[in-house]
Amino acid sequence: MRNEYAAELGLSEADLAADWHDQFDRWFADAVAAGLPEPNAMVVGTADAAGRPSARTVLLKGYDPEGFVFFTNYGSRKGAEAAANPYASLVFPWFPMHRQVVVAGRVERVDRAETEAYFASRPRGSQLGAWASTQSRVIPDRTVLDEAYRAAAERFAEVEPIPAPPHWGGLRVRPESVEFWQGRVSRLHDRLRFRLTGTGQWTVERLAP
């Protein structure tokens, strides 16, 4: 199975935005305009204290010059690993456009006000699900989850708005590098990386494909 990437113009240093945030803005807008399904889907890689990695797909819920934000149960595998080893990698796999963005950086919890504001914007069913699910824990069967959801629905039947669970919230990945990857013919891809230097400045580097 082989697909030849045929981007004629590619990605040059001259075309790159002045900073990673503006460049991500451009590519994210392109992905949305192209009608890609869930363009905010990203693979999040974390590792435990012993360095054993794990990965999963989650949805990006916000980004700004400070980093990329997603939400989770803090007791989940990714939440526990981010607490034990506070570094993560993100990959935005925009395959139909022959593009990907690869981020690496430090993970931190967002402040509680940001978590509560986002939680309030979620559909009620998703809010109840956050209370019902002991994410990443082993459960004997589906009925346990369904019963927990019914119990949460009863508990909050007269409550409006539903509060955010104390064990649930946002994680922000503060990037130390952001790579923009454009597929090219003969696997000679363009890879331009914004990297944070030891002096706190950003530099742009071209990587061999």
mmCIF file of C-alpha atoms in Angstrom:
data_model
loop_
_atom_site.group_PDB
_atom_site.id
_atom_site.type_symbol
_atom_site.label_atom_id
_atom_site.label_comp_id
_atom_site.label_asym_id
_atom_site.label_seq_id
_atom_site.Cartn_x
_atom_site.Cartn_y
_atom_site.Cartn_z
ATOM 1 C CA MET A 1 0.000 0.000 0.000
ATOM 2 C CA ARG A 2 1.661 3.164 -1.195
ATOM 3 C CA ASN A 3 0.318 6.626 -1.893
ATOM 4 C CA GLU A 4 2.518 9.129 -3.704
ATOM 5 C CA TYR A 5 2.386 12.603 -2.198
ATOM 6 C CA ALA A 6 2.253 15.222 -4.906
ATOM 7 C CA ALA A 7 2.299 18.649 -3.285
ATOM 8 C CA GLU A 8 4.038 20.726 -5.933
ATOM 9 C CA LEU A 9 4.651 23.861 -3.908
ATOM 10 C CA GLY A 10 5.489 22.162 -0.641
ATOM 11 C CA LEU A 11 6.418 24.262 2.368
ATOM 12 C CA SER A 12 9.275 26.742 2.184
ATOM 13 C CA GLU A 13 10.808 28.911 4.857
ATOM 14 C CA ALA A 14 9.624 31.974 2.932
ATOM 15 C CA ASP A 15 6.002 30.818 3.178
ATOM 16 C CA LEU A 16 6.156 30.048 6.892
ATOM 17 C CA ALA A 17 4.365 32.353 9.347
ATOM 18 C CA ALA A 18 6.415 34.344 11.830
ATOM 19 C CA ASP A 19 5.514 32.038 14.728
ATOM 20 C CA TRP A 20 4.169 28.541 15.263
ATOM 21 C CA HIS A 21 0.766 29.782 16.455
ATOM 22 C CA ASP A 22 0.041 31.746 13.283
ATOM 23 C CA GLN A 23 1.273 28.876 11.129
ATOM 24 C CA PHE A 24 -0.985 26.438 12.990
ATOM 25 C CA ASP A 25 -3.858 28.897 12.505
ATOM 26 C CA ARG A 26 -3.293 28.767 8.748
ATOM 27 C CA TRP A 27 -3.100 24.998 8.497
ATOM 28 C CA PHE A 28 -5.974 24.394 10.872
ATOM 29 C CA ALA A 29 -8.147 26.762 8.814
ATOM 30 C CA ASP A 30 -7.116 24.861 5.681
ATOM 31 C CA ALA A 31 -8.107 21.552 7.288
ATOM 32 C CA VAL A 32 -11.509 22.943 8.292
ATOM 33 C CA ALA A 33 -12.083 24.466 4.844
ATOM 34 C CA ALA A 34 -11.176 21.164 3.186
ATOM 35 C CA GLY A 35 -14.007 19.462 5.081
ATOM 36 C CA LEU A 36 -11.786 16.963 6.881
ATOM 37 C CA PRO A 37 -13.733 14.925 9.450
ATOM 38 C CA GLU A 38 -12.897 16.167 12.946
ATOM 39 C CA PRO A 39 -9.878 18.287 11.976
ATOM 40 C CA ASN A 40 -9.318 18.925 15.689
ATOM 41 C CA ALA A 41 -8.662 15.218 16.329
ATOM 42 C CA MET A 42 -5.110 14.638 17.520
ATOM 43 C CA VAL A 43 -3.069 11.711 18.771
ATOM 44 C CA VAL A 44 -1.780 12.358 22.291
ATOM 45 C CA GLY A 45 1.303 10.447 23.374
ATOM 46 C CA THR A 46 2.269 10.269 27.043
ATOM 47 C CA ALA A 47 4.599 8.063 29.084
ATOM 48 C CA ASP A 48 4.584 6.766 32.632
ATOM 49 C CA ALA A 49 7.291 7.389 35.206
ATOM 50 C CA ALA A 50 9.285 4.459 33.786
ATOM 51 C CA GLY A 51 9.135 5.884 30.272
ATOM 52 C CA ARG A 52 6.654 3.342 28.876
ATOM 53 C CA PRO A 53 4.567 5.167 26.257
ATOM 54 C CA SER A 54 0.893 5.107 25.415
ATOM 55 C CA ALA A 55 -1.154 6.976 22.831
ATOM 56 C CA ARG A 56 -4.770 7.709 22.030
ATOM 57 C CA THR A 57 -6.853 10.092 19.917
ATOM 58 C CA VAL A 58 -8.579 13.007 21.640
ATOM 59 C CA LEU A 59 -10.133 16.276 20.479
ATOM 60 C CA LEU A 60 -8.357 19.596 20.697
ATOM 61 C CA LYS A 61 -10.636 22.033 22.504
ATOM 62 C CA GLY A 62 -8.589 25.194 22.329
ATOM 63 C CA TYR A 63 -5.214 26.634 21.452
ATOM 64 C CA ASP A 64 -3.447 29.953 21.837
ATOM 65 C CA PRO A 65 0.169 31.118 22.066
ATOM 66 C CA GLU A 66 0.396 29.359 25.443
ATOM 67 C CA GLY A 67 -0.342 25.917 24.006
ATOM 68 C CA PHE A 68 -2.910 23.273 23.103
ATOM 69 C CA VAL A 69 -5.752 22.293 25.460
ATOM 70 C CA PHE A 70 -7.807 19.130 25.816
ATOM 71 C CA PHE A 71 -9.957 17.772 28.640
ATOM 72 C CA THR A 72 -9.958 14.449 30.432
ATOM 73 C CA ASN A 73 -10.554 12.563 33.650
ATOM 74 C CA TYR A 74 -7.410 13.222 35.665
ATOM 75 C CA GLY A 75 -7.528 9.618 36.870
ATOM 76 C CA SER A 76 -7.407 8.252 33.320
ATOM 77 C CA ARG A 77 -4.240 6.700 31.963
ATOM 78 C CA LYS A 78 -3.232 9.870 30.131
ATOM 79 C CA GLY A 79 -4.103 11.999 33.153
ATOM 80 C CA ALA A 80 -2.049 9.836 35.504
ATOM 81 C CA GLU A 81 0.880 9.658 33.101
ATOM 82 C CA ALA A 82 0.841 13.418 32.550
ATOM 83 C CA ALA A 83 1.043 13.870 36.326
ATOM 84 C CA ALA A 84 3.905 11.366 36.728
ATOM 85 C CA ASN A 85 5.852 12.426 33.625
ATOM 86 C CA PRO A 86 4.656 15.894 32.572
ATOM 87 C CA TYR A 87 5.635 15.793 28.900
ATOM 88 C CA ALA A 88 3.536 14.866 25.900
ATOM 89 C CA SER A 89 3.509 14.754 22.131
ATOM 90 C CA LEU A 90 0.598 15.658 19.877
ATOM 91 C CA VAL A 91 0.099 14.667 16.238
ATOM 92 C CA PHE A 92 -2.535 16.196 13.968
ATOM 93 C CA PRO A 93 -2.851 13.650 11.119
ATOM 94 C CA TRP A 94 -4.380 15.534 8.216
ATOM 95 C CA PHE A 95 -3.809 12.673 5.768
ATOM 96 C CA PRO A 96 -6.042 13.852 2.876
ATOM 97 C CA MET A 97 -3.979 17.047 2.698
ATOM 98 C CA HIS A 98 -0.675 15.158 3.019
ATOM 99 C CA ARG A 99 0.057 17.191 6.125
ATOM 100 C CA GLN A 100 0.702 16.622 9.771
ATOM 101 C CA VAL A 101 1.670 18.811 12.720
ATOM 102 C CA VAL A 102 3.808 17.286 15.468
ATOM 103 C CA VAL A 103 4.020 19.008 18.860
ATOM 104 C CA ALA A 104 6.180 18.200 21.867
ATOM 105 C CA GLY A 105 6.141 19.984 25.173
ATOM 106 C CA ARG A 106 5.401 20.143 28.859
ATOM 107 C CA VAL A 107 1.947 19.310 30.248
ATOM 108 C CA GLU A 108 0.147 21.258 32.945
ATOM 109 C CA ARG A 109 -3.385 21.463 34.273
ATOM 110 C CA VAL A 110 -5.435 24.456 33.180
ATOM 111 C CA ASP A 111 -6.853 26.622 35.949
ATOM 112 C CA ARG A 112 -10.163 25.552 37.438
ATOM 113 C CA ALA A 113 -12.084 28.503 36.011
ATOM 114 C CA GLU A 114 -11.133 27.437 32.468
ATOM 115 C CA THR A 115 -12.224 23.866 33.179
ATOM 116 C CA GLU A 116 -15.559 24.984 34.605
ATOM 117 C CA ALA A 117 -16.232 27.324 31.686
ATOM 118 C CA TYR A 118 -15.611 24.561 29.160
ATOM 119 C CA PHE A 119 -17.591 21.979 31.160
ATOM 120 C CA ALA A 120 -20.585 24.327 31.211
ATOM 121 C CA SER A 121 -20.524 24.439 27.398
ATOM 122 C CA ARG A 122 -20.770 20.640 27.026
ATOM 123 C CA PRO A 123 -24.046 18.858 26.246
ATOM 124 C CA ARG A 124 -25.788 17.638 29.395
ATOM 125 C CA GLY A 125 -25.266 14.011 28.380
ATOM 126 C CA SER A 126 -21.519 14.534 28.145
ATOM 127 C CA GLN A 127 -21.530 16.245 31.528
ATOM 128 C CA LEU A 128 -23.287 13.249 33.074
ATOM 129 C CA GLY A 129 -20.851 10.921 31.323
ATOM 130 C CA ALA A 130 -17.928 12.673 32.985
ATOM 131 C CA TRP A 131 -19.461 11.920 36.382
ATOM 132 C CA ALA A 132 -20.371 8.336 35.449
ATOM 133 C CA SER A 133 -17.154 7.076 33.872
ATOM 134 C CA THR A 134 -14.120 5.978 35.865
ATOM 135 C CA GLN A 135 -12.065 6.462 32.729
ATOM 136 C CA SER A 136 -9.415 3.830 31.940
ATOM 137 C CA ARG A 137 -10.447 1.630 34.867
ATOM 138 C CA VAL A 138 -11.373 -2.020 34.255
ATOM 139 C CA ILE A 139 -15.135 -2.653 34.571
ATOM 140 C CA PRO A 140 -16.852 -6.049 34.379
ATOM 141 C CA ASP A 141 -19.368 -5.172 31.662
ATOM 142 C CA ARG A 142 -21.347 -2.411 29.953
ATOM 143 C CA THR A 143 -24.165 -2.510 32.496
ATOM 144 C CA VAL A 144 -21.861 -1.024 35.152
ATOM 145 C CA LEU A 145 -21.346 2.049 32.985
ATOM 146 C CA ASP A 146 -25.034 2.328 32.086
ATOM 147 C CA GLU A 147 -26.045 2.067 35.742
ATOM 148 C CA ALA A 148 -23.471 4.702 36.745
ATOM 149 C CA TYR A 149 -24.881 7.018 34.079
ATOM 150 C CA ARG A 150 -28.449 6.494 35.333
ATOM 151 C CA ALA A 151 -27.279 7.182 38.894
ATOM 152 C CA ALA A 152 -25.613 10.418 37.768
ATOM 153 C CA ALA A 153 -28.763 11.448 35.891
ATOM 154 C CA GLU A 154 -30.816 10.900 39.042
ATOM 155 C CA ARG A 155 -28.295 12.689 41.256
ATOM 156 C CA PHE A 156 -28.330 15.802 39.067
ATOM 157 C CA ALA A 157 -31.951 15.636 37.936
ATOM 158 C CA GLU A 158 -32.790 18.895 39.686
ATOM 159 C CA VAL A 159 -29.350 20.477 39.360
ATOM 160 C CA GLU A 160 -28.663 23.181 36.824
ATOM 161 C CA PRO A 161 -25.945 23.698 35.862
ATOM 162 C CA ILE A 162 -24.182 20.409 36.550
ATOM 163 C CA PRO A 163 -20.824 21.168 38.204
ATOM 164 C CA ALA A 164 -17.575 19.896 36.751
ATOM 165 C CA PRO A 165 -16.310 16.798 38.598
ATOM 166 C CA PRO A 166 -13.295 17.513 40.798
ATOM 167 C CA HIS A 167 -11.419 14.666 39.089
ATOM 168 C CA TRP A 168 -12.003 16.078 35.595
ATOM 169 C CA GLY A 169 -10.391 19.006 33.826
ATOM 170 C CA GLY A 170 -8.147 20.450 31.184
ATOM 171 C CA LEU A 171 -4.559 19.736 30.274
ATOM 172 C CA ARG A 172 -2.433 22.195 28.360
ATOM 173 C CA VAL A 173 0.586 21.129 26.332
ATOM 174 C CA ARG A 174 3.012 24.053 26.282
ATOM 175 C CA PRO A 175 5.048 23.433 23.129
ATOM 176 C CA GLU A 176 8.798 23.289 23.073
ATOM 177 C CA SER A 177 8.730 22.270 19.413
ATOM 178 C CA VAL A 178 6.075 22.391 16.684
ATOM 179 C CA GLU A 179 6.851 20.676 13.393
ATOM 180 C CA PHE A 180 4.918 21.302 10.183
ATOM 181 C CA TRP A 181 5.189 18.345 7.808
ATOM 182 C CA GLN A 182 4.157 18.549 4.158
ATOM 183 C CA GLY A 183 4.266 15.406 2.045
ATOM 184 C CA ARG A 184 6.249 15.661 -1.198
ATOM 185 C CA VAL A 185 7.048 13.459 -4.173
ATOM 186 C CA SER A 186 9.487 10.544 -3.707
ATOM 187 C CA ARG A 187 9.192 10.848 0.084
ATOM 188 C CA LEU A 188 11.281 14.034 0.029
ATOM 189 C CA HIS A 189 8.902 15.725 2.422
ATOM 190 C CA ASP A 190 9.201 19.254 3.763
ATOM 191 C CA ARG A 191 9.646 19.385 7.539
ATOM 192 C CA LEU A 192 9.951 22.788 9.170
ATOM 193 C CA ARG A 193 10.160 22.918 12.945
ATOM 194 C CA PHE A 194 9.750 25.798 15.365
ATOM 195 C CA ARG A 195 11.963 24.964 18.364
ATOM 196 C CA LEU A 196 12.204 26.826 21.662
ATOM 197 C CA THR A 197 15.844 27.495 22.494
ATOM 198 C CA GLY A 198 17.505 27.647 25.886
ATOM 199 C CA THR A 199 17.286 31.430 25.799
ATOM 200 C CA GLY A 200 13.497 31.342 25.441
ATOM 201 C CA GLN A 201 13.537 32.324 21.776
ATOM 202 C CA TRP A 202 12.046 30.364 18.899
ATOM 203 C CA THR A 203 14.154 29.221 15.965
ATOM 204 C CA VAL A 204 13.082 27.552 12.718
ATOM 205 C CA GLU A 205 14.879 24.431 11.526
ATOM 206 C CA ARG A 206 14.501 22.303 8.426
ATOM 207 C CA LEU A 207 14.626 18.561 9.097
ATOM 208 C CA ALA A 208 15.597 15.916 6.580
ATOM 209 C CA PRO A 209 12.625 13.708 5.661
#
